[in-house]
Amino acid sequence: MKSDNIVLVGFMGTGKSTIAKLLAKQLAWTLVDTDDLVEQKQGRTISELFQTRGESYFRKVESDVLREVMAEKRQIVATGGGSVLLPENRRYMLDNGFVVALTADEDTIIRRVRHDKSRPLLQGGVEEKVGKLLAERKHVYNFADISMDTSFSNFDEMVQQIMDARVQWIQDANVHDS
Ligand code: S3P
């Protein structure tokens, strides 16, 4: 059911991991990070996987991980920024979780990811790569149940807003069902 999990989607550097940690603590739910699970499952870092097996292999493992995760309950799921690209992944998320898209403006994203060496898609020219990928992925996060801009917000306040929005969503769904 949708009320079983909260799923955070969004471009790299939009704050998914940080907000997921805070949400998991508040709700006392399990924190799950699909990037971490991919690495554990494969025994390699994401960078190594991209280098040795390529992006499409990574996307396949990511999708398998996501399907397994979405079968469980009471979790805050932080997803990788490209996990929304496959339609079946969007379905797993929407069917089994309240999906929150986090956004941020380009400058904020660049500031947050500039020194990161663990994201293969951004190596060798962060500004240019962020700009290009953001343009390519302009609408891919629109499928989410709600969307929130994290550029200038206080993360603790955002956590509260997400929890409130979820409760509101459950109430609205109950009204429609009855
Ligand atoms: C990716 C985002 C990364 C990670 C991989 C690919 C993407 O996750 O899954 O490097 O395609 O946007 P974060 O969004 O957690 O950085």
XYZ file of N, CA and C and ligand atoms in Angstrom:
550
model
N 0.819 -1.220 0.000
C 0.000 0.000 0.000
C 0.851 1.269 0.000
N 0.260 2.327 -0.507
C 1.000 3.582 -0.578
C 1.425 4.110 0.788
N 0.635 3.825 1.806
C 0.979 4.385 3.119
C 2.069 3.584 3.835
N 2.535 2.503 3.214
C 3.522 1.640 3.881
C 4.936 2.211 3.916
N 5.284 3.018 2.934
C 6.657 3.531 2.823
C 6.644 4.995 2.398
N 7.763 5.660 2.638
C 7.970 6.980 2.032
C 9.207 6.859 1.140
N 9.063 7.282 -0.115
C 10.148 7.156 -1.081
C 10.608 8.552 -1.499
N 11.905 8.783 -1.407
C 12.441 10.079 -1.827
C 13.132 9.932 -3.172
N 12.675 10.715 -4.141
C 13.312 10.729 -5.461
C 13.806 12.143 -5.724
N 14.722 12.274 -6.676
C 15.211 13.607 -7.020
C 16.611 13.525 -7.576
N 17.000 14.599 -8.213
C 18.329 14.685 -8.823
C 19.409 14.565 -7.743
N 20.610 14.184 -8.154
C 21.748 14.143 -7.227
C 21.880 15.494 -6.516
N 22.164 15.455 -5.233
C 22.390 16.702 -4.501
C 21.135 17.447 -4.089
N 19.995 16.815 -4.154
C 18.768 17.507 -3.727
C 18.450 17.236 -2.255
N 19.272 16.426 -1.600
C 19.100 16.222 -0.154
C 18.374 14.947 0.237
N 18.272 13.998 -0.697
C 17.512 12.769 -0.408
C 18.064 12.016 0.812
N 19.377 11.803 0.845
C 19.961 11.003 1.937
C 19.792 11.693 3.286
N 20.043 12.989 3.324
C 19.949 13.731 4.588
C 18.514 13.733 5.102
N 17.571 14.037 4.224
C 16.169 14.092 4.644
C 15.669 12.691 4.999
N 16.134 11.681 4.284
C 15.717 10.303 4.594
C 16.147 9.925 6.015
N 17.374 10.286 6.385
C 17.864 9.966 7.737
C 16.990 10.619 8.794
N 16.668 11.886 8.584
C 15.855 12.624 9.561
C 14.448 12.023 9.655
N 13.884 11.681 8.498
C 12.533 11.102 8.479
C 12.500 9.748 9.189
N 13.527 8.934 8.928
C 13.574 7.593 9.528
C 13.644 7.719 11.054
N 14.395 8.699 11.513
C 14.524 8.903 12.955
C 13.183 9.337 13.554
N 12.543 10.295 12.900
C 11.260 10.822 13.391
C 10.183 9.745 13.468
N 10.100 8.929 12.440
C 9.020 7.934 12.368
C 9.426 6.590 12.971
N 10.715 6.461 13.299
C 11.270 5.179 13.769
C 10.992 4.070 12.745
N 11.190 4.407 11.482
C 11.081 3.451 10.388
C 12.495 3.097 9.916
N 12.588 2.007 9.149
C 13.891 1.571 8.639
C 14.368 2.515 7.537
N 15.640 2.869 7.614
C 16.237 3.706 6.573
C 16.858 2.802 5.507
N 16.451 3.015 4.263
C 16.996 2.207 3.175
C 17.542 3.139 2.094
N 18.760 2.882 1.657
C 19.349 3.683 0.587
C 19.649 2.721 -0.575
N 18.985 2.915 -1.696
C 19.118 1.918 -2.777
C 20.546 1.886 -3.343
N 21.240 3.041 -3.329
C 22.639 3.038 -3.791
C 23.483 2.132 -2.890
N 23.272 2.223 -1.583
C 24.039 1.380 -0.644
C 23.738 -0.096 -0.880
N 22.453 -0.398 -1.129
C 22.083 -1.805 -1.340
C 22.701 -2.367 -2.622
N 22.731 -1.534 -3.664
C 23.362 -1.967 -4.918
C 24.832 -2.295 -4.640
N 25.497 -1.426 -3.895
C 26.925 -1.643 -3.608
C 27.135 -2.916 -2.786
N 26.257 -3.107 -1.777
C 26.384 -4.311 -0.941
C 26.176 -5.571 -1.763
N 25.131 -5.532 -2.575
C 24.778 -6.698 -3.388
C 25.870 -7.082 -4.378
N 26.507 -6.063 -4.936
C 27.509 -6.298 -5.972
C 28.934 -6.374 -5.416
N 29.099 -5.967 -4.159
C 30.442 -5.961 -3.570
C 31.383 -4.988 -4.261
N 30.808 -3.939 -4.863
C 31.609 -2.923 -5.552
C 30.963 -1.560 -5.364
N 31.756 -0.523 -5.495
C 31.165 0.815 -5.425
C 30.431 1.086 -6.738
N 29.571 2.095 -6.704
C 28.832 2.446 -7.922
C 29.806 2.872 -9.029
N 30.833 3.610 -8.664
C 31.831 4.015 -9.664
C 32.478 2.800 -10.314
N 32.844 1.816 -9.482
C 33.460 0.597 -10.033
C 32.485 -0.133 -10.954
N 31.218 -0.166 -10.539
C 30.205 -0.845 -11.366
C 30.049 -0.162 -12.727
N 29.984 1.162 -12.712
C 29.870 1.909 -13.979
C 31.083 1.607 -14.858
N 32.261 1.583 -14.220
C 33.493 1.377 -14.991
C 33.590 -0.026 -15.570
N 33.260 -1.030 -14.736
C 33.493 -2.404 -15.178
C 32.315 -2.978 -15.960
N 31.073 -2.626 -15.575
C 29.899 -3.247 -16.214
C 29.050 -2.274 -17.032
N 29.247 -0.978 -16.806
C 28.495 0.011 -17.580
C 27.196 0.437 -16.900
N 26.649 1.550 -17.395
C 25.467 2.124 -16.749
C 24.242 1.217 -16.861
N 24.053 0.554 -18.007
C 22.819 -0.224 -18.165
C 22.787 -1.404 -17.186
N 23.964 -1.977 -16.897
C 24.008 -3.051 -15.897
C 23.627 -2.493 -14.521
N 24.195 -1.332 -14.194
C 23.847 -0.686 -12.924
C 22.334 -0.460 -12.832
N 21.715 0.006 -13.922
C 20.262 0.284 -13.915
C 19.453 -0.996 -13.676
N 19.953 -2.101 -14.178
C 19.256 -3.374 -13.996
C 19.320 -3.780 -12.512
N 20.509 -3.690 -11.935
C 20.662 -4.058 -10.516
C 19.832 -3.102 -9.655
N 19.879 -1.825 -9.986
C 19.125 -0.809 -9.235
C 17.630 -1.135 -9.262
N 17.142 -1.552 -10.428
C 15.730 -1.872 -10.562
C 15.366 -3.108 -9.735
N 16.230 -4.128 -9.765
C 15.987 -5.338 -8.960
C 15.930 -4.984 -7.480
N 16.886 -4.155 -7.056
C 16.958 -3.747 -5.644
C 15.679 -3.003 -5.260
N 15.272 -2.101 -6.123
C 14.088 -1.303 -5.833
C 12.839 -2.175 -5.704
N 12.717 -3.145 -6.591
C 11.554 -4.027 -6.530
C 11.531 -4.789 -5.205
N 12.696 -5.296 -4.797
C 12.770 -6.031 -3.519
C 12.437 -5.119 -2.344
N 13.005 -3.925 -2.362
C 12.794 -2.987 -1.254
C 11.315 -2.623 -1.132
N 10.672 -2.376 -2.268
C 9.293 -1.897 -2.229
C 8.297 -2.983 -1.811
N 8.794 -4.200 -1.629
C 7.919 -5.269 -1.116
C 7.861 -5.221 0.415
N 8.738 -4.435 1.029
C 8.778 -4.334 2.499
C 7.993 -3.118 2.964
N 7.861 -3.002 4.300
C 7.046 -1.906 4.845
C 7.787 -1.069 5.885
N 7.187 0.069 6.200
C 7.706 0.975 7.231
C 9.159 1.353 6.988
N 9.394 1.827 5.778
C 10.756 2.224 5.402
C 10.749 3.629 4.821
N 11.868 4.322 5.045
C 12.134 5.549 4.305
C 13.164 5.153 3.261
N 12.783 5.297 2.005
C 13.642 4.817 0.921
C 14.272 5.999 0.189
N 15.598 6.124 0.294
C 16.320 7.136 -0.486
C 16.778 6.435 -1.766
N 16.394 6.984 -2.918
C 16.721 6.341 -4.195
C 17.853 7.079 -4.904
N 18.462 6.428 -5.864
C 19.460 7.096 -6.699
C 18.752 8.031 -7.678
N 19.437 9.101 -8.073
C 18.812 10.122 -8.912
C 18.270 9.629 -10.245
N 18.833 8.518 -10.750
C 18.381 8.025 -12.055
C 17.399 6.869 -11.949
N 17.026 6.531 -10.731
C 16.150 5.360 -10.523
C 14.758 5.566 -11.119
N 14.398 6.805 -11.374
C 13.058 7.103 -11.896
C 12.980 6.951 -13.419
N 14.113 6.676 -14.055
C 14.128 6.667 -15.516
C 13.350 5.493 -16.101
N 13.353 4.357 -15.417
C 12.595 3.202 -15.922
C 11.152 3.275 -15.449
N 10.191 3.132 -16.389
C 8.779 3.223 -16.004
C 8.379 2.205 -14.936
N 8.968 0.996 -14.992
C 8.584 -0.011 -13.987
C 9.025 0.414 -12.585
N 10.138 1.134 -12.503
C 10.582 1.609 -11.188
C 9.599 2.631 -10.619
N 9.116 3.507 -11.498
C 8.151 4.519 -11.041
C 6.898 3.814 -10.524
N 6.518 2.746 -11.178
C 5.340 1.972 -10.757
C 5.557 1.340 -9.372
N 6.736 0.678 -9.174
C 6.998 0.068 -7.857
C 6.874 1.118 -6.765
N 7.425 2.280 -7.046
C 7.442 3.341 -6.025
C 6.028 3.834 -5.735
N 5.291 4.166 -6.811
C 3.947 4.735 -6.621
C 2.977 3.742 -5.988
N 3.111 2.471 -6.350
C 2.186 1.467 -5.827
C 2.429 1.183 -4.348
N 3.673 1.314 -3.927
C 4.025 0.863 -2.571
C 4.573 1.952 -1.672
N 4.440 3.197 -2.066
C 4.979 4.253 -1.224
C 4.392 5.613 -1.555
N 4.541 6.499 -0.594
C 4.197 7.908 -0.796
C 5.471 8.530 -1.366
N 5.385 8.996 -2.614
C 6.614 9.398 -3.320
C 6.816 10.917 -3.246
N 7.957 11.300 -2.712
C 8.281 12.716 -2.535
C 9.450 13.067 -3.449
N 9.223 14.015 -4.356
C 10.308 14.475 -5.223
C 10.985 15.673 -4.567
N 12.283 15.592 -4.403
C 13.036 16.731 -3.882
C 13.702 17.426 -5.064
N 13.652 18.746 -5.061
C 14.283 19.504 -6.140
C 15.238 20.525 -5.510
N 16.094 21.087 -6.332
C 16.952 22.188 -5.889
C 17.402 22.918 -7.140
N 17.763 24.196 -6.989
C 18.194 24.910 -8.187
C 19.612 24.464 -8.568
N 19.970 24.790 -9.807
C 21.225 24.283 -10.365
C 22.446 24.681 -9.528
N 22.503 25.941 -9.094
C 23.666 26.397 -8.308
C 23.787 25.632 -7.005
N 22.647 25.387 -6.368
C 22.661 24.645 -5.097
C 23.166 23.228 -5.325
N 22.668 22.597 -6.384
C 23.102 21.227 -6.680
C 24.611 21.200 -6.920
N 25.093 22.129 -7.729
C 26.530 22.153 -8.044
C 27.346 22.347 -6.760
N 26.894 23.251 -5.910
C 27.610 23.493 -4.645
C 27.648 22.214 -3.802
N 26.550 21.478 -3.776
C 26.482 20.281 -2.926
C 27.288 19.094 -3.469
N 27.418 19.004 -4.793
C 28.072 17.798 -5.347
C 29.480 18.062 -5.877
N 29.900 19.333 -5.839
C 31.149 19.728 -6.503
C 32.348 18.848 -6.141
N 32.502 18.544 -4.852
C 33.721 17.830 -4.437
C 33.514 16.326 -4.311
N 32.376 15.861 -4.795
C 32.066 14.449 -4.634
C 32.722 13.609 -5.742
N 33.433 12.569 -5.317
C 34.115 11.733 -6.326
C 33.338 10.432 -6.576
N 32.248 10.236 -5.833
C 31.579 8.931 -5.897
C 30.472 8.855 -6.940
N 30.203 9.963 -7.637
C 29.124 9.945 -8.633
C 29.706 9.930 -10.043
N 29.708 8.751 -10.669
C 30.384 8.614 -11.963
C 29.861 9.564 -13.037
N 28.566 9.888 -12.994
C 28.001 10.718 -14.068
C 28.461 12.176 -13.990
N 29.106 12.552 -12.869
C 29.500 13.952 -12.723
C 31.008 14.175 -12.780
N 31.765 13.108 -13.051
C 33.223 13.281 -13.033
C 33.712 13.997 -14.296
N 34.686 14.909 -14.089
C 35.275 15.627 -15.230
C 34.382 16.738 -15.742
N 34.154 17.761 -14.929
C 33.346 18.912 -15.373
C 31.966 18.926 -14.758
N 31.927 19.127 -13.438
C 30.656 19.055 -12.706
C 29.607 20.020 -13.253
N 29.981 21.303 -13.422
C 28.992 22.312 -13.850
C 28.287 21.885 -15.132
N 29.111 21.540 -16.119
C 28.575 21.191 -17.431
C 27.690 19.935 -17.346
N 28.159 18.955 -16.580
C 27.422 17.689 -16.504
C 26.108 17.838 -15.751
N 26.134 18.612 -14.683
C 24.888 18.843 -13.946
C 23.890 19.552 -14.865
N 24.352 20.580 -15.554
C 23.464 21.347 -16.439
C 22.819 20.456 -17.493
N 23.639 19.623 -18.114
C 23.153 18.768 -19.202
C 22.143 17.739 -18.672
N 22.519 17.080 -17.564
C 21.629 16.042 -17.021
C 20.321 16.632 -16.490
N 20.442 17.816 -15.866
C 19.220 18.465 -15.352
C 18.261 18.760 -16.492
N 18.810 19.215 -17.610
C 17.957 19.512 -18.768
C 17.320 18.224 -19.297
N 18.120 17.180 -19.381
C 17.598 15.891 -19.877
C 16.504 15.330 -18.973
N 16.668 15.585 -17.673
C 15.752 14.969 -16.700
C 14.705 15.943 -16.172
N 14.486 17.001 -16.927
C 13.622 18.085 -16.469
C 12.287 17.602 -15.903
N 11.645 16.671 -16.594
C 10.288 16.299 -16.178
C 10.189 14.931 -15.516
N 11.315 14.266 -15.335
C 11.221 12.862 -14.910
C 10.780 12.667 -13.459
N 10.838 13.728 -12.674
C 10.440 13.582 -11.267
C 8.981 14.015 -11.039
N 8.318 14.430 -12.124
C 6.949 14.960 -11.990
C 5.904 13.928 -11.598
N 6.248 12.658 -11.670
C 5.276 11.609 -11.365
C 5.004 11.488 -9.858
N 5.863 12.110 -9.039
C 5.777 11.939 -7.578
C 4.459 12.474 -7.020
N 4.110 12.026 -5.813
C 2.875 12.493 -5.171
C 2.982 13.958 -4.748
N 4.156 14.335 -4.241
C 4.391 15.751 -3.935
C 5.828 16.107 -4.318
N 6.071 17.415 -4.422
C 7.405 17.877 -4.792
C 7.811 19.010 -3.852
N 9.065 19.035 -3.431
C 9.524 20.083 -2.516
C 10.897 20.583 -2.911
N 11.073 21.890 -2.889
C 12.363 22.492 -3.216
C 13.208 22.596 -1.945
N 14.396 22.004 -1.978
C 15.253 21.993 -0.783
C 16.343 23.066 -0.817
N 16.330 23.928 -1.842
C 17.449 24.879 -2.006
C 17.652 25.777 -0.804
N 16.571 26.333 -0.296
C 16.713 27.325 0.779
C 16.008 26.907 2.052
N 15.572 25.652 2.116
C 14.724 25.272 3.234
C 15.509 24.672 4.385
N 14.881 24.751 5.536
C 15.412 24.105 6.724
C 14.979 22.637 6.648
N 15.946 21.731 6.735
C 15.637 20.321 6.520
C 14.668 19.771 7.567
N 14.797 20.227 8.827
C 13.877 19.729 9.869
C 12.437 20.127 9.550
N 12.272 21.356 9.039
C 10.917 21.800 8.664
C 10.373 20.974 7.501
N 11.262 20.643 6.592
C 10.811 19.868 5.429
C 10.348 18.480 5.850
N 11.053 17.915 6.840
C 10.678 16.591 7.340
C 9.252 16.641 7.882
N 8.968 17.692 8.655
C 7.625 17.856 9.212
C 6.600 18.002 8.087
N 6.951 18.797 7.084
C 6.009 19.006 5.964
C 5.716 17.698 5.226
N 6.748 16.887 5.084
C 6.556 15.606 4.384
C 5.641 14.700 5.205
N 5.872 14.661 6.528
C 5.027 13.801 7.368
C 3.577 14.295 7.347
N 3.394 15.610 7.388
C 2.040 16.176 7.339
C 1.363 15.848 6.002
N 2.121 15.996 4.932
C 1.552 15.744 3.595
C 1.130 14.285 3.469
N 1.917 13.395 4.051
C 1.565 11.970 3.983
C 0.275 11.698 4.744
N 0.158 12.268 5.951
C -1.060 12.068 6.749
C -2.268 12.617 5.980
N -2.083 13.796 5.400
C -3.155 14.415 4.613
C -3.552 13.514 3.447
N -2.543 12.957 2.802
C -2.798 12.088 1.658
C -3.609 10.871 2.103
N -3.253 10.274 3.246
C -3.971 9.091 3.738
C -5.421 9.462 4.066
N -5.583 10.615 4.705
C -6.948 11.058 5.037
C -7.780 11.256 3.782
N -7.212 11.918 2.796
C -7.934 12.163 1.544
C -8.300 10.834 0.869
N -7.352 9.901 0.888
C -7.604 8.597 0.250
C -8.747 7.884 0.967
N -8.795 7.983 2.290
C -9.872 7.340 3.051
C -11.217 7.963 2.731
N -11.240 9.278 2.591
C -12.491 9.958 2.262
C -13.006 9.479 0.908
N -12.063 9.364 -0.043
C -12.490 8.928 -1.379
C -12.976 7.482 -1.382
N -12.373 6.668 -0.516
C -12.733 5.239 -0.495
C -14.075 5.003 0.181
N -14.436 5.892 1.132
C -15.638 5.587 1.934
C -16.907 6.110 1.269
C 22.767 8.606 -10.277
C 22.638 9.063 -8.990
C 23.382 8.490 -7.866
C 23.748 7.029 -8.157
C 24.453 6.915 -9.469
C 23.628 7.447 -10.633
C 21.975 9.249 -11.345
O 22.609 8.562 -6.681
O 22.603 6.219 -8.149
O 25.670 7.615 -9.357
O 21.851 8.677 -12.438
O 21.428 10.366 -11.105
P 22.355 9.931 -5.828
O 21.201 10.626 -6.465
O 22.039 9.428 -4.476
O 23.621 10.703 -5.898
